C-alpha cells in the first residue's frame, strides 16, 4: 500500500522494465553454459563446479548483497537495474552517474538527478559494450598500445585520477557533510594500511553510508539550533 | 578430444550463444534511455542539459573501458574469444572474471589461470561459475528493489533530516572510495595523480564558469581524469 504512495507512473514503468529485462537477461545468461554443454556434448563435472561456485559465491555473493543496498540510493532505480546487469559500477557507472548529476546541476537524490543518472549509465553501458566488442575483434591491434611501458603508469593510476576528479568537487561543495566521513576514512587508512582498507572497501561501504547519515543528523540538529532567519519547519 | 576446448571456445556457434545476452543488454540500455529521456521532458529538463550529460558520459566511459581490454587480452588465450567478450560486457568486472576463472580452474586440480591445460569440462565449469556466482545483485533487484526504492523515496518525500540523509549518501561512498588513495604511501604516484586531477577539475570548473566555455564545462570531468592519468607518466620518473 505504502509503495504506491511513494511511486509515480515513471517509477512503476522503471520497475516493470527493470524486472522483466533482468529476468530475461538472467535466463539468457544461464542459457550460455547450458547450451554450451548440450550443443557441444560436454559433460559437466557437477561436484567440482559446485565446489568452485561456493568458493566464488562466498566472496562475491556477500559483496553483491552489500553493493545492492549501497548503490541503489545513489544510482536510483533505473541506474541500479542497468548497472547490476552491465557491471563495472565503481569504476564506470557510478562516476558516470555522479558526473552527469554534477553537470546537470541537480541535487543528488532528487527525481531529476535520478533521471539524469539513468541516462548517463545507459550511455556508459552502450559505450563500454561497443568498445569491448571492438576490443574482441581487434585486440591484437590495441594490445601494443594498451600494454606499452610508457602508458602503463597512466592505466595503473586510472582509479586515483578518476576519484580525484570525481570526489573533490563534491567534497568542496558540501565540505561540512564530507568532513567527518573523509577524516574517518583517512584515520582508518593510516591505522590499518591502504591495502587492508582497499581489500575491505565493499564491506566498509555500508559502514560509511551509515556514518554519513549519522553525521548528517548531527549537522541537521546544529542547523536547527541556529537562530532562525528562515523558517525550516517540517510539514507534518 | 580432451584438449580441444579452444575449438569450442572460438566456434561460431558459441559466438551466437554469447551474442544473445549482449543484444539484450543493448536493448535494455536503449529502452531505459528512451524512458528516462521521456521523463526528462515531463520534468522540463532542458534538452540541452540531457545532450550535455550524454556527451559527457560517452566521452568519460571510453577511458575506463580501455583497461577492460587488457583483461580481455589476458582471458582470451585461456578462454577463447567469446566468453571473455560476453563476461566483460555483461555484469562482470575485470577482477571478478579473472578470480572466478582462476578459482574454478584450481578446484579442478589444475594450476590456475594461464598455466592450465583445460578440457571442455573445465571450460564449461568456468562458464557456470562465472555466470552463477555474481547473480546476487540482479536477483535482489528483481525481488527487493521496488520496495527498497519506495522506502528511499518515502524518506525523501518526508523532507527534513531523512531527505538530507538520503541525498548525502554518495558523499560517504566517495569518502571510502577516494580518500584512502591519498594515504597509499606505497604508491606516491597515485597520491600525486589524485591531487592533480582534483586540482585540475576545480580549475576547469572555475575557468568554465568565468569564461562561459561550454566545452570545458561539459568535459571537465573526463579531461581532468585524463590529465591526472597522463601526469602519472611524468610523476613515475620523480618517485
CSV table of C-alpha atoms in Angstrom, one decimal, chain A residues 2-8 10-15 17-19 21-26 28-37 39-40 42-45 48-49 51-53 55-57 59-61 63-65 67-74 76-78 80-82 84-88 90-96 98-100 102-106 108-112 114-116 118-129 131-133 135-136 139 142-143 146-147 150-151 153-172 174 177-178 181-182 185-186 188-190 194-195 197 201 204-205 208-210 212-214 216-217 220 234-235, chain B residues 7-8 11 13-15 17-18 20-22 24-26 28-33 35-37 39-40 43 45-46 49-50 52-54 56-58 60-70 72-74 76 81-96 99-100 103-104 107-109 120-121 123-129 131-154 156-162 164-181 183-187 189-191 193-195 197-199 201-202 205-206 217-222 224-226 228-230 232-233 236:
chain,number,residue,atom,x,y,z
A,2,UNK,CA,2.7,2.4,1.1
A,3,UNK,CA,4.6,1.6,-2.2
A,4,UNK,CA,2.0,3.2,-4.4
A,5,UNK,CA,2.0,6.4,-2.4
A,6,UNK,CA,5.7,7.0,-2.9
A,7,UNK,CA,6.0,5.9,-6.6
A,8,UNK,CA,4.9,7.7,-9.8
A,10,UNK,CA,7.5,6.6,-14.2
A,11,UNK,CA,8.8,4.7,-11.2
A,12,UNK,CA,6.3,1.9,-11.9
A,13,UNK,CA,7.4,1.7,-15.5
A,14,UNK,CA,11.1,1.7,-14.5
A,15,UNK,CA,10.5,-1.2,-12.1
A,17,UNK,CA,11.0,-2.7,-17.3
A,18,UNK,CA,13.9,-3.4,-14.9
A,19,UNK,CA,12.3,-6.6,-13.5
A,21,UNK,CA,14.5,-7.2,-18.6
A,22,UNK,CA,16.6,-8.5,-15.7
A,23,UNK,CA,14.7,-11.8,-15.7
A,24,UNK,CA,15.1,-12.2,-19.5
A,25,UNK,CA,18.8,-11.4,-19.0
A,26,UNK,CA,19.2,-13.9,-16.2
A,28,UNK,CA,19.8,-15.7,-21.4
A,29,UNK,CA,22.9,-15.8,-19.2
A,30,UNK,CA,22.0,-19.2,-17.7
A,31,UNK,CA,21.4,-20.4,-21.2
A,32,UNK,CA,25.1,-19.9,-22.1
A,33,UNK,CA,26.6,-22.7,-20.1
A,34,UNK,CA,23.6,-24.9,-20.6
A,35,UNK,CA,23.6,-24.5,-24.3
A,36,UNK,CA,27.4,-24.9,-24.5
A,37,UNK,CA,27.2,-28.2,-22.6
A,39,UNK,CA,25.3,-28.3,-28.1
A,40,UNK,CA,29.0,-29.4,-27.8
A,42,UNK,CA,30.3,-31.6,-22.9
A,43,UNK,CA,29.9,-33.5,-19.7
A,44,UNK,CA,29.6,-31.2,-16.6
A,45,UNK,CA,31.6,-32.2,-13.5
A,48,UNK,CA,33.9,-29.7,-8.9
A,49,UNK,CA,31.8,-27.0,-10.4
A,51,UNK,CA,32.8,-26.5,-5.1
A,52,UNK,CA,34.2,-23.7,-7.2
A,53,UNK,CA,30.8,-22.0,-7.2
A,55,UNK,CA,34.2,-20.6,-3.2
A,56,UNK,CA,33.4,-17.7,-5.6
A,57,UNK,CA,29.9,-17.2,-4.2
A,59,UNK,CA,33.1,-13.8,-1.7
A,60,UNK,CA,31.0,-12.3,-4.5
A,61,UNK,CA,27.6,-13.2,-3.1
A,63,UNK,CA,29.8,-8.2,-1.9
A,64,UNK,CA,26.8,-8.3,-4.3
A,65,UNK,CA,24.4,-8.0,-1.4
A,67,UNK,CA,26.5,-3.4,-3.2
A,68,UNK,CA,22.8,-3.8,-3.8
A,69,UNK,CA,21.9,-1.8,-0.6
A,70,UNK,CA,24.7,0.7,-1.0
A,71,UNK,CA,24.4,1.7,-4.7
A,72,UNK,CA,20.6,1.9,-5.0
A,73,UNK,CA,20.2,5.2,-3.1
A,74,UNK,CA,22.9,6.8,-5.2
A,76,UNK,CA,18.4,5.5,-8.5
A,77,UNK,CA,16.2,2.5,-9.5
A,78,UNK,CA,16.8,2.7,-13.3
A,80,UNK,CA,20.6,0.3,-10.4
A,81,UNK,CA,18.8,-2.2,-12.8
A,82,UNK,CA,21.2,-1.2,-15.6
A,84,UNK,CA,23.8,-4.6,-12.0
A,85,UNK,CA,23.5,-6.1,-15.4
A,86,UNK,CA,26.4,-4.3,-17.1
A,87,UNK,CA,28.8,-4.3,-14.2
A,88,UNK,CA,31.9,-2.1,-13.6
A,90,UNK,CA,32.6,1.7,-9.0
A,91,UNK,CA,35.0,2.4,-11.9
A,92,UNK,CA,32.4,3.5,-14.5
A,93,UNK,CA,28.7,3.6,-13.8
A,94,UNK,CA,28.9,5.4,-10.5
A,95,UNK,CA,31.3,8.0,-11.8
A,96,UNK,CA,29.3,8.5,-15.0
A,98,UNK,CA,27.7,11.4,-10.4
A,99,UNK,CA,29.4,13.3,-13.2
A,100,UNK,CA,26.2,13.7,-15.1
A,102,UNK,CA,27.1,17.4,-11.3
A,103,UNK,CA,27.0,18.6,-14.9
A,104,UNK,CA,23.2,19.0,-14.8
A,105,UNK,CA,23.4,20.9,-11.5
A,106,UNK,CA,20.5,18.9,-9.9
A,108,UNK,CA,21.7,14.2,-5.7
A,109,UNK,CA,18.7,12.3,-4.5
A,110,UNK,CA,16.1,14.3,-6.4
A,111,UNK,CA,13.8,13.0,-9.1
A,112,UNK,CA,15.7,14.9,-11.8
A,114,UNK,CA,17.7,10.0,-10.8
A,115,UNK,CA,16.6,10.6,-14.4
A,116,UNK,CA,20.0,12.1,-15.3
A,118,UNK,CA,19.8,6.6,-15.6
A,119,UNK,CA,20.6,8.4,-18.9
A,120,UNK,CA,24.3,8.6,-18.0
A,121,UNK,CA,24.5,4.9,-17.0
A,122,UNK,CA,22.6,3.8,-20.2
A,123,UNK,CA,25.1,5.7,-22.4
A,124,UNK,CA,28.1,4.4,-20.4
A,125,UNK,CA,26.8,0.8,-20.9
A,126,UNK,CA,26.4,1.3,-24.6
A,127,UNK,CA,29.9,2.8,-25.0
A,128,UNK,CA,31.5,0.0,-23.0
A,129,UNK,CA,29.7,-2.7,-24.9
A,131,UNK,CA,34.4,-0.8,-27.0
A,132,UNK,CA,34.6,-4.4,-25.6
A,133,UNK,CA,33.2,-5.7,-28.9
A,135,UNK,CA,38.4,-5.0,-28.5
A,136,UNK,CA,37.4,-8.6,-29.1
A,139,UNK,CA,42.7,-6.9,-29.7
A,142,UNK,CA,45.0,-2.4,-29.4
A,143,UNK,CA,47.3,-4.5,-27.2
A,146,UNK,CA,47.5,-0.6,-24.0
A,147,UNK,CA,50.5,-2.5,-22.7
A,150,UNK,CA,55.2,4.4,-21.4
A,151,UNK,CA,51.4,4.3,-20.9
A,153,UNK,CA,51.7,4.2,-15.2
A,154,UNK,CA,48.7,6.1,-16.7
A,155,UNK,CA,46.5,3.0,-16.8
A,156,UNK,CA,47.6,1.6,-13.4
A,157,UNK,CA,46.7,5.0,-11.8
A,158,UNK,CA,43.3,5.4,-13.5
A,159,UNK,CA,41.3,5.0,-10.3
A,160,UNK,CA,43.3,7.7,-8.3
A,161,UNK,CA,42.7,10.0,-11.3
A,162,UNK,CA,39.1,9.1,-11.5
A,163,UNK,CA,38.5,9.6,-7.8
A,164,UNK,CA,40.3,12.9,-7.6
A,165,UNK,CA,38.3,14.4,-10.4
A,166,UNK,CA,35.0,12.9,-9.1
A,167,UNK,CA,35.2,13.4,-5.4
A,168,UNK,CA,37.0,16.8,-5.0
A,169,UNK,CA,34.2,19.0,-6.4
A,170,UNK,CA,31.6,17.2,-4.3
A,171,UNK,CA,33.7,17.4,-1.1
A,172,UNK,CA,34.3,21.1,-1.7
A,174,UNK,CA,29.5,20.2,0.8
A,177,UNK,CA,29.0,16.8,5.3
A,178,UNK,CA,32.1,15.4,3.8
A,181,UNK,CA,33.5,10.7,6.7
A,182,UNK,CA,36.7,11.8,5.0
A,185,UNK,CA,38.5,7.2,6.1
A,186,UNK,CA,41.9,8.9,6.4
A,188,UNK,CA,41.3,4.2,9.1
A,189,UNK,CA,43.8,4.1,6.2
A,190,UNK,CA,46.6,5.3,8.4
A,194,UNK,CA,45.9,1.1,2.4
A,195,UNK,CA,45.9,-2.5,1.2
A,197,UNK,CA,41.2,-0.8,3.6
A,201,UNK,CA,36.2,-1.5,0.6
A,204,UNK,CA,33.2,-0.7,4.6
A,205,UNK,CA,30.9,1.0,2.1
A,208,UNK,CA,30.4,4.7,5.7
A,209,UNK,CA,26.9,5.2,4.4
A,210,UNK,CA,25.5,4.8,8.0
A,212,UNK,CA,27.3,9.8,6.8
A,213,UNK,CA,23.7,9.5,7.8
A,214,UNK,CA,24.6,9.9,11.5
A,216,UNK,CA,24.1,14.5,8.6
A,217,UNK,CA,21.8,14.0,11.6
A,220,UNK,CA,20.9,18.9,10.9
A,234,UNK,CA,8.8,20.5,8.6
A,235,UNK,CA,5.4,19.7,7.3
B,7,UNK,CA,37.8,-25.1,-30.8
B,8,UNK,CA,34.5,-24.9,-28.8
B,11,UNK,CA,33.5,-21.5,-32.5
B,13,UNK,CA,28.1,-21.4,-32.5
B,14,UNK,CA,29.5,-20.1,-29.2
B,15,UNK,CA,29.7,-16.6,-30.7
B,17,UNK,CA,25.2,-18.1,-27.9
B,18,UNK,CA,27.1,-15.2,-26.4
B,20,UNK,CA,22.1,-13.1,-27.3
B,21,UNK,CA,22.7,-11.7,-23.8
B,22,UNK,CA,24.8,-8.9,-25.4
B,24,UNK,CA,19.6,-8.0,-24.7
B,25,UNK,CA,21.8,-5.6,-22.7
B,26,UNK,CA,21.9,-3.2,-25.6
B,28,UNK,CA,17.8,-2.8,-22.2
B,29,UNK,CA,20.1,0.2,-22.2
B,30,UNK,CA,18.2,1.8,-25.2
B,31,UNK,CA,14.8,1.2,-23.5
B,32,UNK,CA,16.0,2.8,-20.2
B,33,UNK,CA,17.5,5.7,-22.2
B,35,UNK,CA,12.2,6.0,-20.9
B,36,UNK,CA,14.4,8.4,-19.0
B,37,UNK,CA,14.6,11.0,-21.8
B,39,UNK,CA,10.6,11.5,-18.2
B,40,UNK,CA,13.2,14.3,-18.6
B,43,UNK,CA,10.1,17.1,-15.7
B,45,UNK,CA,14.7,19.3,-18.0
B,46,UNK,CA,16.1,21.2,-21.0
B,49,UNK,CA,21.2,19.6,-20.4
B,50,UNK,CA,20.4,16.0,-21.4
B,52,UNK,CA,25.5,17.5,-22.3
B,53,UNK,CA,25.0,14.6,-20.0
B,54,UNK,CA,25.0,12.1,-22.9
B,56,UNK,CA,29.9,13.7,-21.0
B,57,UNK,CA,29.1,10.1,-20.2
B,58,UNK,CA,30.1,8.8,-23.6
B,60,UNK,CA,34.2,9.7,-20.0
B,61,UNK,CA,33.3,6.0,-20.5
B,62,UNK,CA,36.0,5.4,-23.1
B,63,UNK,CA,38.9,5.7,-20.8
B,64,UNK,CA,37.8,3.3,-18.0
B,65,UNK,CA,36.8,0.8,-20.8
B,66,UNK,CA,40.4,0.6,-22.0
B,67,UNK,CA,41.8,-1.4,-19.0
B,68,UNK,CA,38.9,-3.9,-19.6
B,69,UNK,CA,40.6,-4.7,-22.9
B,70,UNK,CA,43.7,-5.6,-21.1
B,72,UNK,CA,40.1,-9.3,-22.3
B,73,UNK,CA,43.6,-9.9,-23.7
B,74,UNK,CA,44.6,-11.9,-20.6
B,76,UNK,CA,41.3,-14.7,-24.4
B,81,UNK,CA,37.4,-15.0,-27.7
B,82,UNK,CA,33.7,-15.1,-26.9
B,83,UNK,CA,33.3,-16.0,-23.3
B,84,UNK,CA,35.6,-13.1,-22.1
B,85,UNK,CA,33.8,-10.8,-24.5
B,86,UNK,CA,30.4,-11.8,-23.0
B,87,UNK,CA,31.6,-11.7,-19.4
B,88,UNK,CA,33.3,-8.3,-19.7
B,89,UNK,CA,30.3,-6.8,-21.5
B,90,UNK,CA,27.6,-8.2,-19.1
B,91,UNK,CA,27.7,-7.9,-15.3
B,92,UNK,CA,31.4,-8.9,-14.8
B,93,UNK,CA,34.4,-6.8,-14.0
B,94,UNK,CA,38.0,-7.4,-14.7
B,95,UNK,CA,38.7,-8.6,-11.1
B,96,UNK,CA,35.7,-10.8,-10.8
B,99,UNK,CA,39.2,-14.5,-10.0
B,100,UNK,CA,36.1,-16.7,-10.8
B,103,UNK,CA,39.1,-20.4,-8.6
B,104,UNK,CA,37.3,-22.8,-10.9
B,107,UNK,CA,39.1,-26.5,-8.0
B,108,UNK,CA,39.6,-28.9,-10.9
B,109,UNK,CA,43.1,-29.6,-9.6
B,120,UNK,CA,35.9,-28.9,-22.3
B,121,UNK,CA,34.5,-30.0,-18.9
B,123,UNK,CA,35.7,-24.8,-19.7
B,124,UNK,CA,32.0,-25.3,-19.1
B,125,UNK,CA,32.6,-25.4,-15.3
B,126,UNK,CA,34.3,-22.0,-15.6
B,127,UNK,CA,31.3,-20.6,-17.6
B,128,UNK,CA,28.9,-21.9,-14.9
B,129,UNK,CA,30.8,-20.4,-12.0
B,131,UNK,CA,27.6,-16.9,-14.5
B,132,UNK,CA,26.2,-18.0,-11.2
B,133,UNK,CA,28.4,-16.5,-8.5
B,134,UNK,CA,27.7,-12.9,-9.5
B,135,UNK,CA,23.9,-13.1,-9.9
B,136,UNK,CA,23.1,-11.9,-6.4
B,137,UNK,CA,22.7,-8.3,-7.2
B,138,UNK,CA,20.4,-8.7,-10.3
B,139,UNK,CA,18.3,-11.2,-8.4
B,140,UNK,CA,18.0,-8.8,-5.4
B,141,UNK,CA,16.9,-6.1,-7.9
B,142,UNK,CA,14.1,-8.3,-9.1
B,143,UNK,CA,13.0,-9.3,-5.6
B,144,UNK,CA,13.7,-6.3,-3.4
B,145,UNK,CA,14.5,-3.1,-5.4
B,146,UNK,CA,10.9,-1.9,-5.9
B,147,UNK,CA,10.1,-1.9,-2.2
B,148,UNK,CA,13.6,-0.7,-1.2
B,149,UNK,CA,13.3,2.2,-3.7
B,150,UNK,CA,9.8,3.0,-2.5
B,151,UNK,CA,11.2,3.3,1.1
B,152,UNK,CA,14.0,5.5,0.0
B,153,UNK,CA,11.5,7.7,-1.9
B,154,UNK,CA,9.3,8.0,1.2
B,156,UNK,CA,13.0,11.9,0.5
B,157,UNK,CA,9.3,12.9,0.4
B,158,UNK,CA,9.1,13.3,4.2
B,159,UNK,CA,11.6,16.2,3.8
B,160,UNK,CA,13.7,17.3,6.8
B,161,UNK,CA,16.6,15.2,8.0
B,162,UNK,CA,15.8,11.9,6.1
B,164,UNK,CA,19.1,15.3,3.5
B,165,UNK,CA,20.5,12.0,4.7
B,166,UNK,CA,19.5,10.1,1.5
B,167,UNK,CA,20.9,13.0,-0.6
B,168,UNK,CA,24.2,12.9,1.2
B,169,UNK,CA,24.8,9.1,1.0
B,170,UNK,CA,27.1,9.4,-2.1
B,171,UNK,CA,29.5,11.6,0.0
B,172,UNK,CA,30.1,8.6,2.3
B,173,UNK,CA,30.6,6.4,-0.7
B,174,UNK,CA,33.1,8.8,-2.2
B,175,UNK,CA,34.9,9.1,1.1
B,176,UNK,CA,35.7,5.4,1.4
B,177,UNK,CA,36.4,5.0,-2.3
B,178,UNK,CA,38.6,8.2,-2.8
B,179,UNK,CA,40.3,9.2,0.5
B,180,UNK,CA,42.3,6.0,1.1
B,181,UNK,CA,44.2,6.6,-2.2
B,183,UNK,CA,47.2,7.8,2.1
B,184,UNK,CA,48.6,5.0,0.0
B,185,UNK,CA,52.2,5.8,0.7
B,186,UNK,CA,53.4,2.8,-1.3
B,187,UNK,CA,52.1,4.5,-4.4
B,189,UNK,CA,52.4,8.5,-7.9
B,190,UNK,CA,48.7,7.6,-7.2
B,191,UNK,CA,48.6,10.3,-4.5
B,193,UNK,CA,47.6,11.8,-9.7
B,194,UNK,CA,44.6,12.1,-7.4
B,195,UNK,CA,45.7,15.6,-6.2
B,197,UNK,CA,43.1,15.6,-11.2
B,198,UNK,CA,41.3,17.1,-8.2
B,199,UNK,CA,43.0,20.5,-8.6
B,201,UNK,CA,38.8,19.8,-12.2
B,202,UNK,CA,38.4,22.7,-9.8
B,205,UNK,CA,35.1,24.4,-13.4
B,206,UNK,CA,36.2,27.9,-12.3
B,217,UNK,CA,32.1,22.9,-18.6
B,218,UNK,CA,30.8,19.8,-20.3
B,219,UNK,CA,34.0,17.8,-20.3
B,220,UNK,CA,35.8,19.0,-17.2
B,221,UNK,CA,35.5,15.5,-15.6
B,222,UNK,CA,36.9,13.3,-18.4
B,224,UNK,CA,40.7,16.2,-15.6
B,225,UNK,CA,40.8,12.4,-15.3
B,226,UNK,CA,42.9,12.0,-18.5
B,228,UNK,CA,45.7,13.1,-14.0
B,229,UNK,CA,46.5,9.8,-15.8
B,230,UNK,CA,48.9,11.5,-18.1
B,232,UNK,CA,51.4,9.6,-13.8
B,233,UNK,CA,53.7,9.1,-16.8
B,236,UNK,CA,56.7,8.0,-12.1
